[in-house]
Amino acid sequence: MEIKLEHAILRPWQFDDAESLAKYANNKNISDNLRNGFPYPYTIHDARTWLEFAVNNKDLLLAIEVNSEAVGGIGLIYKTDIYRKTAEIGYWLAQPYWNQGIMTEAIKKIVEYCFSDSKIIRIYAGIFENNKTSAHILTKAGFKLEAVHENGIIKNGVVMNELIYAILK
C-alpha cells in the first residue's frame, strides 16, 4: 500500500528505514511535542525497536518518504470495544520538511483512505496545548476542536491541557 502526495509518499515502514529514522527523529523539537514513548535522544536502537513494532502491527503505521528517505511517520491506531469505529491519528515530520504542506496533505490523504477503506467513522488527535502548529495543521485538514482536557497531560515536567481534535466520516 502506498499513498502518493505532491512532495512525499506514505508507505509501510521497512527495516532498512532505521538509519534515516534515527537521523530525523533525533530532534528535541519533535520529541517535545510527542508522547514520552518517542525518546530524545533517538538512537539507532530506538529506530530498530520502533521498526520491529511497526512492521508487525495491525494498525496503519506509515513512513513519510521524501527523496527516498523516511523523514517522518503518520499512523492510525484502531480502537476496540465501544470505540471500535474510532481511530487515533499520530504523526511527526523531520524539521527540514516543516512548513511545506506535507503534513496537512498526509493527514488529509490518510483520513480519506481510512474513511473509504474501513468501518471507522471518527478519527481524533490529542495534542499539547502549546503545539499551535499541529492545531493549525489539523484545522486545515478538516478537524475540529472537540474537547479540552484541562491539566490532562504532563510533558518535560510541565502540566498542560490536551486538545482533542476530531473529524467525522
Short mmCIF file of C-alpha atoms in Angstrom, two decimals:
data_model
loop_
_atom_site.label_atom_id
_atom_site.label_comp_id
_atom_site.label_asym_id
_atom_site.label_seq_id
_atom_site.Cartn_x
_atom_site.Cartn_y
_atom_site.Cartn_z
CA MET A 1 0.00 0.00 0.00
CA GLU A 2 1.35 3.38 -0.99
CA ILE A 3 -0.27 6.82 -0.97
CA LYS A 4 1.35 9.39 -3.24
CA LEU A 5 1.43 13.01 -2.14
CA GLU A 6 2.60 16.03 -4.09
CA HIS A 7 6.06 16.04 -2.44
CA ALA A 8 6.12 12.78 -0.48
CA ILE A 9 4.93 9.18 -0.32
CA LEU A 10 3.14 7.43 2.53
CA ARG A 11 4.22 3.81 2.63
CA PRO A 12 4.75 0.97 5.12
CA TRP A 13 7.80 1.15 7.34
CA GLN A 14 10.71 -1.08 6.30
CA PHE A 15 13.59 -2.40 8.36
CA ASP A 16 16.06 -0.54 6.18
CA ASP A 17 14.49 2.77 7.33
CA ALA A 18 16.46 2.52 10.58
CA GLU A 19 19.28 4.92 9.61
CA SER A 20 17.05 7.69 8.26
CA LEU A 21 14.58 7.23 11.13
CA ALA A 22 17.32 7.63 13.74
CA LYS A 23 18.75 10.61 11.86
CA TYR A 24 15.50 12.59 11.53
CA ALA A 25 13.76 11.53 14.76
CA ASN A 26 16.71 12.58 16.90
CA ASN A 27 15.37 16.11 17.40
CA LYS A 28 14.22 17.62 20.68
CA ASN A 29 11.80 19.95 18.86
CA ILE A 30 9.97 16.86 17.62
CA SER A 31 10.14 14.84 20.81
CA ASP A 32 8.89 17.79 22.91
CA ASN A 33 5.52 17.57 21.12
CA LEU A 34 5.07 13.81 21.28
CA ARG A 35 4.32 11.28 23.97
CA ASN A 36 7.18 10.02 26.10
CA GLY A 37 7.33 6.81 24.06
CA PHE A 38 9.12 8.90 21.42
CA PRO A 39 12.51 9.34 23.10
CA TYR A 40 15.15 12.00 22.91
CA PRO A 41 17.88 11.38 22.09
CA TYR A 42 16.56 8.98 19.46
CA THR A 43 19.12 6.28 18.77
CA ILE A 44 19.56 3.59 16.13
CA HIS A 45 18.40 1.13 18.80
CA ASP A 46 15.18 3.15 19.25
CA ALA A 47 14.69 3.13 15.48
CA ARG A 48 15.11 -0.64 15.23
CA THR A 49 12.77 -1.20 18.17
CA TRP A 50 10.11 1.02 16.54
CA LEU A 51 10.51 -0.69 13.17
CA GLU A 52 10.10 -4.13 14.73
CA PHE A 53 6.84 -2.91 16.28
CA ALA A 54 5.59 -1.02 13.19
CA VAL A 55 6.31 -3.72 10.63
CA ASN A 56 4.43 -6.35 12.64
CA ASN A 57 1.49 -4.17 13.77
CA LYS A 58 -2.17 -4.40 12.75
CA ASP A 59 -2.70 -0.64 12.93
CA LEU A 60 -1.97 1.61 9.96
CA LEU A 61 1.57 2.88 10.62
CA LEU A 62 3.25 4.54 7.65
CA ALA A 63 6.55 6.22 6.87
CA ILE A 64 6.59 9.59 5.19
CA GLU A 65 9.17 9.31 2.43
CA VAL A 66 10.84 12.23 0.68
CA ASN A 67 13.74 11.77 -1.74
CA SER A 68 13.91 8.02 -0.95
CA GLU A 69 14.32 8.62 2.81
CA ALA A 70 11.88 8.06 5.67
CA VAL A 71 11.60 11.58 7.13
CA GLY A 72 8.54 11.18 9.32
CA GLY A 73 5.67 8.99 10.30
CA ILE A 74 1.90 9.02 10.34
CA GLY A 75 -0.42 6.40 11.69
CA LEU A 76 -3.87 5.40 12.79
CA ILE A 77 -4.36 3.35 15.94
CA TYR A 78 -7.64 1.48 15.67
CA LYS A 79 -9.59 1.47 18.92
CA THR A 80 -11.57 -1.51 20.24
CA ASP A 81 -14.66 -2.35 22.27
CA ILE A 82 -17.12 0.57 22.44
CA TYR A 83 -14.62 2.73 20.50
CA ARG A 84 -14.27 0.24 17.64
CA LYS A 85 -15.37 2.75 14.97
CA THR A 86 -12.79 5.28 16.14
CA ALA A 87 -9.10 5.69 15.32
CA GLU A 88 -6.45 7.92 16.86
CA ILE A 89 -4.08 9.66 14.47
CA GLY A 90 -0.49 10.49 15.31
CA TYR A 91 2.26 11.99 13.21
CA TRP A 92 5.65 13.68 13.11
CA LEU A 93 7.84 15.14 10.40
CA ALA A 94 11.56 15.93 10.23
CA GLN A 95 12.22 19.60 10.88
CA PRO A 96 13.81 20.31 7.44
CA TYR A 97 10.41 19.49 5.90
CA TRP A 98 8.25 21.69 8.12
CA ASN A 99 6.11 24.44 6.56
CA GLN A 100 5.93 22.77 3.15
CA GLY A 101 2.35 21.46 3.37
CA ILE A 102 3.48 17.84 3.55
CA MET A 103 1.82 17.04 6.86
CA THR A 104 -1.51 18.70 6.02
CA GLU A 105 -1.68 16.72 2.79
CA ALA A 106 -0.59 13.50 4.54
CA ILE A 107 -3.33 13.86 7.16
CA LYS A 108 -6.00 14.58 4.52
CA LYS A 109 -4.94 11.55 2.45
CA ILE A 110 -4.75 9.09 5.35
CA VAL A 111 -8.18 10.26 6.60
CA GLU A 112 -9.63 9.84 3.11
CA TYR A 113 -8.08 6.38 2.83
CA CYS A 114 -9.32 5.30 6.25
CA PHE A 115 -12.88 6.51 5.75
CA SER A 116 -13.13 4.82 2.35
CA ASP A 117 -11.37 1.57 3.29
CA SER A 118 -12.64 0.79 6.80
CA LYS A 119 -15.62 1.00 9.11
CA ILE A 120 -14.04 3.89 11.01
CA ILE A 121 -16.38 6.88 11.38
CA ARG A 122 -14.33 9.13 13.69
CA ILE A 123 -10.63 10.00 13.81
CA TYR A 124 -9.16 12.08 16.60
CA ALA A 125 -5.84 13.53 17.69
CA GLY A 126 -4.73 14.59 21.14
CA ILE A 127 -2.21 17.42 21.01
CA PHE A 128 -0.39 19.51 23.57
CA GLU A 129 -1.86 22.97 24.13
CA ASN A 130 1.47 24.63 23.28
CA ASN A 131 1.67 22.92 19.87
CA LYS A 132 -0.05 25.67 17.84
CA THR A 133 1.39 24.35 14.58
CA SER A 134 -0.24 20.95 15.00
CA ALA A 135 -3.56 22.59 15.89
CA HIS A 136 -3.32 24.68 12.72
CA ILE A 137 -2.46 21.67 10.55
CA LEU A 138 -5.37 19.63 11.92
CA THR A 139 -7.78 22.52 11.32
CA LYS A 140 -6.52 22.88 7.73
CA ALA A 141 -7.09 19.13 7.29
CA GLY A 142 -10.75 19.48 8.35
CA PHE A 143 -10.51 18.53 12.04
CA LYS A 144 -12.45 20.50 14.65
CA LEU A 145 -11.57 21.19 18.26
CA GLU A 146 -13.79 18.82 20.18
CA ALA A 147 -12.57 18.99 23.79
CA VAL A 148 -10.00 20.38 26.14
CA HIS A 149 -8.71 18.03 28.83
CA GLU A 150 -7.63 20.58 31.41
CA ASN A 151 -4.31 19.72 33.06
CA GLY A 152 -4.66 16.39 31.30
CA ILE A 153 -1.01 15.76 30.46
CA ILE A 154 2.50 16.29 31.74
CA LYS A 155 5.48 16.65 29.44
CA ASN A 156 9.00 17.58 30.48
CA GLY A 157 7.71 18.31 33.97
CA VAL A 158 5.06 20.78 32.77
CA VAL A 159 1.36 20.12 33.38
CA MET A 160 -0.74 21.35 30.47
CA ASN A 161 -4.02 20.92 28.66
CA GLU A 162 -4.55 18.31 25.98
CA LEU A 163 -6.57 19.48 22.99
CA ILE A 164 -8.71 16.87 21.26
CA TYR A 165 -9.34 17.47 17.57
CA ALA A 166 -11.63 15.17 15.59
CA ILE A 167 -13.05 14.61 12.14
CA LEU A 168 -16.13 12.56 11.32
CA LYS A 169 -16.89 10.49 8.25
#
